[in-house]
């Protein structure tokens, strides 16, 4: 097959894997979500860092707690994909749209971020080997304006790198879920992640 055509087919398959991830995660289709990862894959997001299969299991447990009014959606924008043989790096713009209760009030939490993924082709199939979310900014709004309790937002840090996910971390703490150290846009951690990714892509 023509090399340029093969590259185009590889890129489209990689992007389709990322799209299937979103459907599996948002529609609670756990077998589909599990299928997009290699068995040794890892995930690093706001509330989890570790093996991808544990991420799927934890996600399925959280899915059982969702109330009818609560929803999640991962909405993708631009994608940048670099392919080198059986390895690839893909960066995807994403909006994470969460509707959830906090202290009995329904809120919309919107996060702007990027997924930085290592993909590997094994046995003819592209799957995610490493998934990392890079956080850029977020906001938290009551679904019904004016229903946030007085002083509700006090103490939310809106300066420095942590401002990129201040409301996300605040929401997780409010519902009893601990956030973990995240990768923020334009941080030393992002630069290290990408430097390591490029070395890996080159075969290091």
Short mmCIF file of N, CA and C in Angstrom, two decimals, residues 15-193:
data_model
loop_
_atom_site.label_atom_id
_atom_site.label_comp_id
_atom_site.label_asym_id
_atom_site.label_seq_id
_atom_site.Cartn_x
_atom_site.Cartn_y
_atom_site.Cartn_z
N UNK A 15 -7.83 8.04 15.60
CA UNK A 15 -8.86 8.99 16.01
C UNK A 15 -10.18 8.31 16.31
N UNK A 16 -10.48 7.24 15.58
CA UNK A 16 -11.70 6.49 15.86
C UNK A 16 -11.63 5.81 17.21
N UNK A 17 -10.45 5.33 17.60
CA UNK A 17 -10.28 4.74 18.93
C UNK A 17 -10.59 5.77 20.00
N UNK A 18 -10.08 6.99 19.84
CA UNK A 18 -10.34 8.04 20.81
C UNK A 18 -11.83 8.38 20.89
N UNK A 19 -12.51 8.39 19.74
CA UNK A 19 -13.95 8.65 19.74
C UNK A 19 -14.72 7.52 20.43
N UNK A 20 -14.30 6.28 20.20
CA UNK A 20 -14.97 5.15 20.86
C UNK A 20 -14.75 5.21 22.37
N UNK A 21 -13.59 5.70 22.79
CA UNK A 21 -13.36 5.91 24.22
C UNK A 21 -14.46 6.78 24.81
N UNK A 22 -14.79 7.89 24.14
CA UNK A 22 -15.79 8.83 24.65
C UNK A 22 -17.16 8.16 24.78
N UNK A 23 -17.55 7.40 23.78
CA UNK A 23 -18.85 6.73 23.87
C UNK A 23 -18.85 5.70 24.99
N UNK A 24 -17.78 4.95 25.12
CA UNK A 24 -17.73 3.97 26.19
C UNK A 24 -17.82 4.62 27.56
N UNK A 25 -17.08 5.72 27.75
CA UNK A 25 -17.05 6.40 29.05
C UNK A 25 -18.38 7.09 29.35
N UNK A 26 -18.93 7.81 28.39
CA UNK A 26 -20.11 8.63 28.65
C UNK A 26 -21.41 7.83 28.67
N UNK A 27 -21.46 6.74 27.93
CA UNK A 27 -22.68 5.92 27.87
C UNK A 27 -22.60 4.70 28.78
N UNK A 28 -21.54 4.65 29.61
CA UNK A 28 -21.37 3.53 30.55
C UNK A 28 -21.32 2.18 29.84
N UNK A 29 -20.69 2.16 28.68
CA UNK A 29 -20.49 0.91 27.95
C UNK A 29 -19.07 0.43 28.26
N UNK A 30 -18.96 -0.31 29.34
CA UNK A 30 -17.65 -0.60 29.91
C UNK A 30 -16.82 -1.56 29.07
N UNK A 31 -17.46 -2.50 28.40
CA UNK A 31 -16.70 -3.40 27.53
C UNK A 31 -16.09 -2.60 26.36
N UNK A 32 -16.84 -1.65 25.84
CA UNK A 32 -16.32 -0.79 24.77
C UNK A 32 -15.15 0.03 25.28
N UNK A 33 -15.29 0.61 26.48
CA UNK A 33 -14.20 1.40 27.05
C UNK A 33 -12.96 0.55 27.26
N UNK A 34 -13.16 -0.64 27.77
CA UNK A 34 -12.03 -1.55 28.03
C UNK A 34 -11.31 -1.91 26.73
N UNK A 35 -12.06 -2.00 25.63
CA UNK A 35 -11.50 -2.48 24.36
C UNK A 35 -10.55 -1.50 23.70
N UNK A 36 -10.55 -0.22 24.10
CA UNK A 36 -9.69 0.76 23.43
C UNK A 36 -8.30 0.82 24.05
N UNK A 37 -8.09 0.10 25.15
CA UNK A 37 -6.79 0.13 25.84
C UNK A 37 -6.02 -1.18 25.62
N UNK A 38 -4.70 -1.06 25.55
CA UNK A 38 -3.86 -2.25 25.66
C UNK A 38 -3.91 -2.74 27.12
N UNK A 39 -3.68 -4.03 27.36
CA UNK A 39 -3.76 -4.56 28.73
C UNK A 39 -2.82 -3.86 29.71
N UNK A 40 -1.69 -3.35 29.23
CA UNK A 40 -0.72 -2.69 30.11
C UNK A 40 -0.81 -1.16 30.06
N UNK A 41 -1.92 -0.64 29.56
CA UNK A 41 -2.09 0.80 29.43
C UNK A 41 -2.26 1.47 30.78
N UNK A 42 -1.97 2.79 30.82
CA UNK A 42 -2.14 3.58 32.03
C UNK A 42 -2.98 4.82 31.72
N UNK A 43 -3.59 5.37 32.79
CA UNK A 43 -4.44 6.55 32.69
C UNK A 43 -4.07 7.53 33.80
N UNK A 44 -4.02 8.82 33.46
CA UNK A 44 -3.79 9.87 34.46
C UNK A 44 -4.78 11.00 34.20
N UNK A 45 -5.80 11.09 35.06
CA UNK A 45 -6.80 12.15 34.98
C UNK A 45 -6.94 12.77 36.38
N UNK A 46 -7.92 13.64 36.55
CA UNK A 46 -8.02 14.42 37.79
C UNK A 46 -8.19 13.56 39.04
N UNK A 47 -8.84 12.44 38.92
CA UNK A 47 -9.21 11.64 40.09
C UNK A 47 -8.57 10.25 40.09
N UNK A 48 -7.75 9.95 39.06
CA UNK A 48 -7.20 8.59 38.96
C UNK A 48 -5.85 8.63 38.25
N UNK A 49 -4.91 7.81 38.75
CA UNK A 49 -3.64 7.58 38.06
C UNK A 49 -3.24 6.14 38.30
N UNK A 50 -3.15 5.37 37.22
CA UNK A 50 -2.80 3.97 37.38
C UNK A 50 -3.19 3.16 36.17
N UNK A 51 -3.31 1.82 36.33
CA UNK A 51 -3.63 0.94 35.21
C UNK A 51 -4.99 1.28 34.59
N UNK A 52 -5.06 1.23 33.27
CA UNK A 52 -6.30 1.56 32.57
C UNK A 52 -7.44 0.63 32.95
N UNK A 53 -7.14 -0.64 33.19
CA UNK A 53 -8.21 -1.58 33.53
C UNK A 53 -8.81 -1.24 34.90
N UNK A 54 -7.99 -0.71 35.80
CA UNK A 54 -8.53 -0.24 37.08
C UNK A 54 -9.37 1.02 36.89
N UNK A 55 -8.95 1.87 35.96
CA UNK A 55 -9.73 3.06 35.63
C UNK A 55 -11.12 2.68 35.14
N UNK A 56 -11.20 1.68 34.27
CA UNK A 56 -12.50 1.23 33.77
C UNK A 56 -13.35 0.69 34.92
N UNK A 57 -12.76 -0.11 35.78
CA UNK A 57 -13.49 -0.67 36.91
C UNK A 57 -14.01 0.42 37.84
N UNK A 58 -13.13 1.38 38.18
CA UNK A 58 -13.54 2.49 39.04
C UNK A 58 -14.64 3.32 38.38
N UNK A 59 -14.52 3.54 37.08
CA UNK A 59 -15.53 4.30 36.35
C UNK A 59 -16.88 3.60 36.38
N UNK A 60 -16.85 2.28 36.25
CA UNK A 60 -18.10 1.52 36.28
C UNK A 60 -18.75 1.58 37.65
N UNK A 61 -17.94 1.58 38.71
CA UNK A 61 -18.49 1.70 40.06
C UNK A 61 -19.11 3.07 40.28
N UNK A 62 -18.44 4.12 39.78
CA UNK A 62 -19.00 5.46 39.89
C UNK A 62 -20.27 5.60 39.06
N UNK A 63 -20.30 4.90 37.92
CA UNK A 63 -21.48 4.97 37.06
C UNK A 63 -22.74 4.46 37.74
N UNK A 64 -22.59 3.54 38.67
CA UNK A 64 -23.76 3.01 39.38
C UNK A 64 -24.37 4.03 40.34
N UNK A 65 -23.59 5.08 40.68
CA UNK A 65 -24.06 6.08 41.63
C UNK A 65 -24.72 7.29 40.95
N UNK A 66 -24.70 7.33 39.63
CA UNK A 66 -25.22 8.49 38.91
C UNK A 66 -26.73 8.55 39.02
N UNK A 67 -27.25 9.73 39.36
CA UNK A 67 -28.68 9.94 39.43
C UNK A 67 -29.21 10.34 38.05
N UNK A 68 -30.53 10.19 37.81
CA UNK A 68 -31.08 10.47 36.47
C UNK A 68 -30.78 11.87 35.96
N UNK A 69 -30.66 12.85 36.86
CA UNK A 69 -30.42 14.23 36.44
C UNK A 69 -28.95 14.50 36.12
N UNK A 70 -28.07 13.58 36.46
CA UNK A 70 -26.63 13.79 36.31
C UNK A 70 -26.12 13.17 35.00
N UNK A 71 -25.17 13.87 34.38
CA UNK A 71 -24.68 13.43 33.07
C UNK A 71 -23.21 13.79 32.92
N UNK A 72 -22.54 13.10 31.98
CA UNK A 72 -21.18 13.49 31.60
C UNK A 72 -21.05 13.38 30.09
N UNK A 73 -20.24 14.27 29.52
CA UNK A 73 -20.01 14.26 28.08
C UNK A 73 -18.58 14.74 27.81
N UNK A 74 -17.85 13.99 26.98
CA UNK A 74 -16.51 14.39 26.54
C UNK A 74 -16.64 14.81 25.08
N UNK A 75 -16.48 16.11 24.84
CA UNK A 75 -16.73 16.68 23.52
C UNK A 75 -15.40 17.07 22.88
N UNK A 76 -15.06 16.43 21.76
CA UNK A 76 -13.75 16.60 21.16
C UNK A 76 -13.73 17.69 20.09
N UNK A 77 -12.57 18.35 19.99
CA UNK A 77 -12.34 19.35 18.96
C UNK A 77 -11.18 18.94 18.08
N UNK A 78 -10.19 19.83 17.94
CA UNK A 78 -9.05 19.55 17.07
C UNK A 78 -8.24 18.35 17.57
N UNK A 79 -7.66 17.63 16.61
CA UNK A 79 -6.79 16.50 16.92
C UNK A 79 -5.50 16.64 16.13
N UNK A 80 -4.37 16.35 16.80
CA UNK A 80 -3.07 16.36 16.15
C UNK A 80 -2.43 14.99 16.37
N UNK A 81 -2.09 14.31 15.27
CA UNK A 81 -1.63 12.93 15.35
C UNK A 81 -0.29 12.77 14.64
N UNK A 82 0.70 12.23 15.34
CA UNK A 82 2.01 11.92 14.76
C UNK A 82 2.21 10.41 14.79
N UNK A 83 2.53 9.84 13.65
CA UNK A 83 2.71 8.38 13.54
C UNK A 83 4.15 8.08 13.13
N UNK A 84 4.75 7.16 13.86
CA UNK A 84 6.08 6.66 13.53
C UNK A 84 6.04 5.13 13.64
N UNK A 85 5.89 4.46 12.50
CA UNK A 85 5.82 3.00 12.52
C UNK A 85 4.60 2.53 13.29
N UNK A 86 4.83 1.72 14.33
CA UNK A 86 3.73 1.18 15.15
C UNK A 86 3.48 2.01 16.41
N UNK A 87 4.05 3.22 16.45
CA UNK A 87 3.83 4.11 17.59
C UNK A 87 3.22 5.42 17.10
N UNK A 88 2.44 6.04 17.97
CA UNK A 88 1.83 7.32 17.61
C UNK A 88 1.57 8.14 18.87
N UNK A 89 1.61 9.45 18.70
CA UNK A 89 1.20 10.40 19.74
C UNK A 89 0.02 11.18 19.20
N UNK A 90 -1.03 11.26 19.99
CA UNK A 90 -2.19 12.07 19.59
C UNK A 90 -2.57 13.03 20.71
N UNK A 91 -2.80 14.28 20.33
CA UNK A 91 -3.25 15.30 21.26
C UNK A 91 -4.63 15.76 20.80
N UNK A 92 -5.60 15.77 21.73
CA UNK A 92 -6.98 16.04 21.39
C UNK A 92 -7.56 17.12 22.29
N UNK A 93 -8.08 18.18 21.70
CA UNK A 93 -8.82 19.18 22.48
C UNK A 93 -10.12 18.57 22.98
N UNK A 94 -10.44 18.79 24.25
CA UNK A 94 -11.65 18.20 24.82
C UNK A 94 -12.32 19.17 25.78
N UNK A 95 -13.64 19.18 25.74
CA UNK A 95 -14.44 19.79 26.79
C UNK A 95 -15.08 18.66 27.59
N UNK A 96 -14.87 18.68 28.89
CA UNK A 96 -15.49 17.68 29.77
C UNK A 96 -16.68 18.36 30.43
N UNK A 97 -17.86 17.90 30.09
CA UNK A 97 -19.10 18.53 30.54
C UNK A 97 -19.78 17.63 31.57
N UNK A 98 -19.79 18.08 32.80
CA UNK A 98 -20.34 17.28 33.90
C UNK A 98 -21.52 18.03 34.52
N UNK A 99 -22.65 17.35 34.65
CA UNK A 99 -23.78 17.88 35.43
C UNK A 99 -23.95 16.97 36.64
N UNK A 100 -23.86 17.57 37.83
CA UNK A 100 -23.88 16.75 39.05
C UNK A 100 -24.38 17.58 40.23
N UNK A 101 -24.87 16.89 41.23
CA UNK A 101 -25.32 17.54 42.46
C UNK A 101 -24.14 17.84 43.37
N UNK A 102 -24.17 19.02 43.98
CA UNK A 102 -23.25 19.39 45.04
C UNK A 102 -24.08 20.01 46.15
N UNK A 103 -24.03 19.41 47.32
CA UNK A 103 -24.81 19.91 48.46
C UNK A 103 -26.29 20.10 48.11
N UNK A 104 -26.82 19.16 47.32
CA UNK A 104 -28.24 19.20 46.97
C UNK A 104 -28.60 20.15 45.85
N UNK A 105 -27.63 20.86 45.29
CA UNK A 105 -27.87 21.80 44.19
C UNK A 105 -27.23 21.24 42.92
N UNK A 106 -27.94 21.34 41.80
CA UNK A 106 -27.45 20.80 40.54
C UNK A 106 -26.55 21.83 39.85
N UNK A 107 -25.30 21.38 39.52
CA UNK A 107 -24.31 22.27 38.90
C UNK A 107 -23.83 21.70 37.57
N UNK A 108 -23.39 22.60 36.70
CA UNK A 108 -22.65 22.24 35.49
C UNK A 108 -21.19 22.60 35.69
N UNK A 109 -20.31 21.60 35.60
CA UNK A 109 -18.87 21.81 35.69
C UNK A 109 -18.28 21.55 34.31
N UNK A 110 -17.70 22.59 33.71
CA UNK A 110 -17.11 22.48 32.37
C UNK A 110 -15.60 22.66 32.47
N UNK A 111 -14.87 21.68 31.96
CA UNK A 111 -13.42 21.75 31.93
C UNK A 111 -12.94 21.76 30.48
N UNK A 112 -11.99 22.66 30.20
CA UNK A 112 -11.31 22.68 28.90
C UNK A 112 -9.95 22.04 29.11
N UNK A 113 -9.62 21.06 28.26
CA UNK A 113 -8.40 20.30 28.47
C UNK A 113 -7.92 19.70 27.16
N UNK A 114 -6.83 18.94 27.25
CA UNK A 114 -6.33 18.18 26.11
C UNK A 114 -5.97 16.77 26.59
N UNK A 115 -6.30 15.78 25.79
CA UNK A 115 -5.84 14.43 26.04
C UNK A 115 -4.54 14.23 25.26
N UNK A 116 -3.50 13.82 25.98
CA UNK A 116 -2.21 13.52 25.36
C UNK A 116 -2.02 12.01 25.47
N UNK A 117 -2.11 11.34 24.33
CA UNK A 117 -2.15 9.87 24.31
C UNK A 117 -0.98 9.28 23.54
N UNK A 118 -0.43 8.22 24.11
CA UNK A 118 0.47 7.36 23.34
C UNK A 118 -0.36 6.19 22.82
N UNK A 119 -0.25 5.94 21.52
CA UNK A 119 -0.92 4.80 20.90
C UNK A 119 0.14 3.83 20.39
N UNK A 120 -0.21 2.55 20.42
CA UNK A 120 0.68 1.54 19.87
C UNK A 120 -0.15 0.55 19.05
N UNK A 121 0.41 0.16 17.93
CA UNK A 121 -0.27 -0.81 17.06
C UNK A 121 0.29 -2.19 17.33
N UNK A 122 -0.58 -3.07 17.81
CA UNK A 122 -0.20 -4.44 18.10
C UNK A 122 -1.17 -5.38 17.41
N UNK A 123 -0.64 -6.42 16.79
CA UNK A 123 -1.49 -7.40 16.09
C UNK A 123 -2.44 -6.70 15.13
N UNK A 124 -1.94 -5.63 14.50
CA UNK A 124 -2.71 -4.94 13.48
C UNK A 124 -3.73 -3.94 13.99
N UNK A 125 -3.81 -3.73 15.32
CA UNK A 125 -4.84 -2.85 15.88
C UNK A 125 -4.20 -1.75 16.73
N UNK A 126 -4.62 -0.50 16.50
CA UNK A 126 -4.19 0.62 17.32
C UNK A 126 -5.01 0.69 18.59
N UNK A 127 -4.33 0.85 19.73
CA UNK A 127 -5.01 1.05 21.01
C UNK A 127 -4.20 2.01 21.86
N UNK A 128 -4.82 2.54 22.90
CA UNK A 128 -4.16 3.50 23.78
C UNK A 128 -3.21 2.76 24.71
N UNK A 129 -1.98 3.28 24.80
CA UNK A 129 -0.99 2.74 25.73
C UNK A 129 -0.84 3.63 26.96
N UNK A 130 -0.94 4.93 26.75
CA UNK A 130 -0.84 5.87 27.87
C UNK A 130 -1.75 7.06 27.59
N UNK A 131 -2.60 7.38 28.54
CA UNK A 131 -3.54 8.49 28.41
C UNK A 131 -3.30 9.47 29.55
N UNK A 132 -3.08 10.74 29.21
CA UNK A 132 -2.87 11.78 30.21
C UNK A 132 -3.72 12.98 29.86
N UNK A 133 -4.40 13.54 30.83
CA UNK A 133 -5.20 14.74 30.61
C UNK A 133 -4.41 15.97 31.06
N UNK A 134 -4.35 16.97 30.19
CA UNK A 134 -3.68 18.24 30.48
C UNK A 134 -4.77 19.29 30.67
N UNK A 135 -4.85 19.87 31.86
CA UNK A 135 -5.96 20.77 32.20
C UNK A 135 -5.62 22.22 31.89
N UNK A 136 -6.59 22.95 31.31
CA UNK A 136 -6.37 24.33 30.88
C UNK A 136 -7.18 25.35 31.69
N UNK A 137 -8.48 25.14 31.82
CA UNK A 137 -9.33 26.05 32.60
C UNK A 137 -10.66 25.36 32.85
N UNK A 138 -11.44 25.90 33.81
CA UNK A 138 -12.76 25.32 34.05
C UNK A 138 -13.67 26.35 34.70
N UNK A 139 -14.93 25.97 34.83
CA UNK A 139 -15.90 26.82 35.51
C UNK A 139 -16.97 25.92 36.13
N UNK A 140 -17.71 26.49 37.07
CA UNK A 140 -18.75 25.75 37.80
C UNK A 140 -19.96 26.67 37.96
N UNK A 141 -21.09 26.28 37.37
CA UNK A 141 -22.28 27.13 37.34
C UNK A 141 -23.51 26.36 37.84
N UNK A 142 -24.32 26.98 38.69
CA UNK A 142 -25.58 26.32 39.07
C UNK A 142 -26.49 26.23 37.85
N UNK A 143 -27.17 25.09 37.70
CA UNK A 143 -28.07 24.92 36.56
C UNK A 143 -29.20 25.96 36.63
N UNK A 144 -29.72 26.19 37.80
CA UNK A 144 -30.71 27.25 38.01
C UNK A 144 -29.97 28.46 38.58
N UNK A 145 -29.85 29.56 37.84
CA UNK A 145 -29.10 30.72 38.33
C UNK A 145 -29.57 31.18 39.70
N UNK A 146 -28.61 31.51 40.54
CA UNK A 146 -28.93 32.04 41.86
C UNK A 146 -29.14 31.01 42.94
N UNK A 147 -29.00 29.73 42.61
CA UNK A 147 -29.28 28.69 43.61
C UNK A 147 -28.03 28.25 44.38
N UNK A 148 -26.85 28.76 44.01
CA UNK A 148 -25.64 28.43 44.78
C UNK A 148 -25.75 29.08 46.15
N UNK A 149 -25.47 28.35 47.23
CA UNK A 149 -25.55 28.93 48.58
C UNK A 149 -24.61 30.12 48.74
N UNK A 150 -24.94 31.03 49.64
CA UNK A 150 -24.09 32.19 49.91
C UNK A 150 -22.70 31.72 50.33
N UNK A 151 -21.68 32.33 49.76
CA UNK A 151 -20.30 31.98 50.09
C UNK A 151 -19.83 30.66 49.53
N UNK A 152 -20.59 30.08 48.62
CA UNK A 152 -20.29 28.74 48.11
C UNK A 152 -18.91 28.66 47.49
N UNK A 153 -18.49 29.69 46.77
CA UNK A 153 -17.24 29.64 46.02
C UNK A 153 -16.04 30.16 46.80
N UNK A 154 -16.22 30.52 48.05
CA UNK A 154 -15.12 31.08 48.82
C UNK A 154 -13.98 30.06 48.96
N UNK A 155 -12.77 30.54 48.77
CA UNK A 155 -11.61 29.68 48.93
C UNK A 155 -11.18 28.96 47.67
N UNK A 156 -11.92 29.10 46.56
CA UNK A 156 -11.50 28.45 45.32
C UNK A 156 -10.31 29.23 44.75
N UNK A 157 -9.15 28.58 44.57
CA UNK A 157 -7.95 29.29 44.10
C UNK A 157 -8.02 29.59 42.61
N UNK A 158 -7.96 30.88 42.26
CA UNK A 158 -8.06 31.27 40.86
C UNK A 158 -6.78 31.93 40.36
N UNK A 159 -5.67 31.70 41.06
CA UNK A 159 -4.38 32.18 40.62
C UNK A 159 -3.39 31.03 40.58
N UNK A 160 -2.39 31.14 39.70
CA UNK A 160 -1.39 30.10 39.60
C UNK A 160 -1.84 28.93 38.74
N UNK A 161 -0.98 27.93 38.62
CA UNK A 161 -1.26 26.78 37.77
C UNK A 161 -2.52 26.03 38.18
N UNK A 162 -2.76 25.92 39.50
CA UNK A 162 -3.91 25.15 40.00
C UNK A 162 -5.24 25.74 39.58
N UNK A 163 -5.25 27.01 39.14
CA UNK A 163 -6.49 27.62 38.67
C UNK A 163 -7.06 26.89 37.46
N UNK A 164 -6.21 26.15 36.75
CA UNK A 164 -6.67 25.43 35.56
C UNK A 164 -7.74 24.40 35.87
N UNK A 165 -7.75 23.89 37.10
CA UNK A 165 -8.76 22.89 37.46
C UNK A 165 -9.34 23.19 38.84
N UNK A 166 -9.38 24.49 39.20
CA UNK A 166 -9.80 24.86 40.55
C UNK A 166 -11.22 24.39 40.87
N UNK A 167 -12.13 24.60 39.95
CA UNK A 167 -13.52 24.23 40.21
C UNK A 167 -13.72 22.73 40.14
N UNK A 168 -12.97 22.06 39.28
CA UNK A 168 -13.04 20.59 39.22
C UNK A 168 -12.60 19.99 40.54
N UNK A 169 -11.45 20.43 41.06
CA UNK A 169 -10.97 19.92 42.34
C UNK A 169 -11.94 20.27 43.47
N UNK A 170 -12.52 21.46 43.40
CA UNK A 170 -13.50 21.89 44.40
C UNK A 170 -14.73 20.99 44.38
N UNK A 171 -15.22 20.69 43.18
CA UNK A 171 -16.39 19.81 43.06
C UNK A 171 -16.09 18.41 43.58
N UNK A 172 -14.93 17.87 43.21
CA UNK A 172 -14.59 16.53 43.67
C UNK A 172 -14.51 16.47 45.20
N UNK A 173 -13.91 17.49 45.80
CA UNK A 173 -13.81 17.53 47.26
C UNK A 173 -15.18 17.61 47.90
N UNK A 174 -16.06 18.38 47.30
CA UNK A 174 -17.40 18.55 47.85
C UNK A 174 -18.19 17.24 47.87
N UNK A 175 -17.94 16.38 46.89
CA UNK A 175 -18.69 15.12 46.82
C UNK A 175 -17.88 13.96 47.41
N UNK A 176 -16.79 14.29 48.11
CA UNK A 176 -16.04 13.26 48.81
C UNK A 176 -15.09 12.46 47.96
N UNK A 177 -14.66 13.01 46.82
CA UNK A 177 -13.70 12.33 45.96
C UNK A 177 -12.44 13.17 45.90
N UNK A 178 -11.33 12.57 46.24
CA UNK A 178 -10.07 13.29 46.31
C UNK A 178 -9.45 13.44 44.92
N UNK A 179 -9.08 14.66 44.55
CA UNK A 179 -8.33 14.87 43.32
C UNK A 179 -6.86 14.56 43.58
N UNK A 180 -6.13 14.24 42.53
CA UNK A 180 -4.72 13.92 42.65
C UNK A 180 -3.92 14.97 41.87
N UNK A 181 -2.60 15.01 42.04
CA UNK A 181 -1.80 15.97 41.26
C UNK A 181 -2.05 15.82 39.77
N UNK A 182 -2.36 16.94 39.12
CA UNK A 182 -2.72 16.93 37.71
C UNK A 182 -1.63 17.58 36.88
N UNK A 183 -1.72 17.38 35.56
CA UNK A 183 -0.83 18.04 34.62
C UNK A 183 -1.56 19.27 34.09
N UNK A 184 -0.96 20.45 34.28
CA UNK A 184 -1.58 21.70 33.86
C UNK A 184 -0.92 22.22 32.59
N UNK A 185 -1.69 22.96 31.81
CA UNK A 185 -1.17 23.55 30.57
C UNK A 185 -0.01 24.50 30.87
N UNK A 186 1.00 24.45 30.04
CA UNK A 186 2.18 25.33 30.11
C UNK A 186 3.01 25.12 31.37
N UNK A 187 2.87 23.96 31.99
CA UNK A 187 3.62 23.66 33.21
C UNK A 187 4.88 22.85 32.88
N UNK A 188 5.77 22.74 33.87
CA UNK A 188 6.96 21.91 33.70
C UNK A 188 6.56 20.45 33.49
N UNK A 189 5.47 20.03 34.12
CA UNK A 189 5.00 18.64 33.97
C UNK A 189 4.54 18.38 32.53
N UNK A 190 3.88 19.37 31.93
CA UNK A 190 3.46 19.19 30.53
C UNK A 190 4.68 19.09 29.62
N UNK A 191 5.66 19.96 29.84
CA UNK A 191 6.86 19.92 29.00
C UNK A 191 7.59 18.58 29.14
N UNK A 192 7.68 18.08 30.38
CA UNK A 192 8.34 16.80 30.60
C UNK A 192 7.57 15.66 29.94
N UNK A 193 6.25 15.71 30.05
CA UNK A 193 5.40 14.68 29.43
C UNK A 193 5.62 14.63 27.93
#
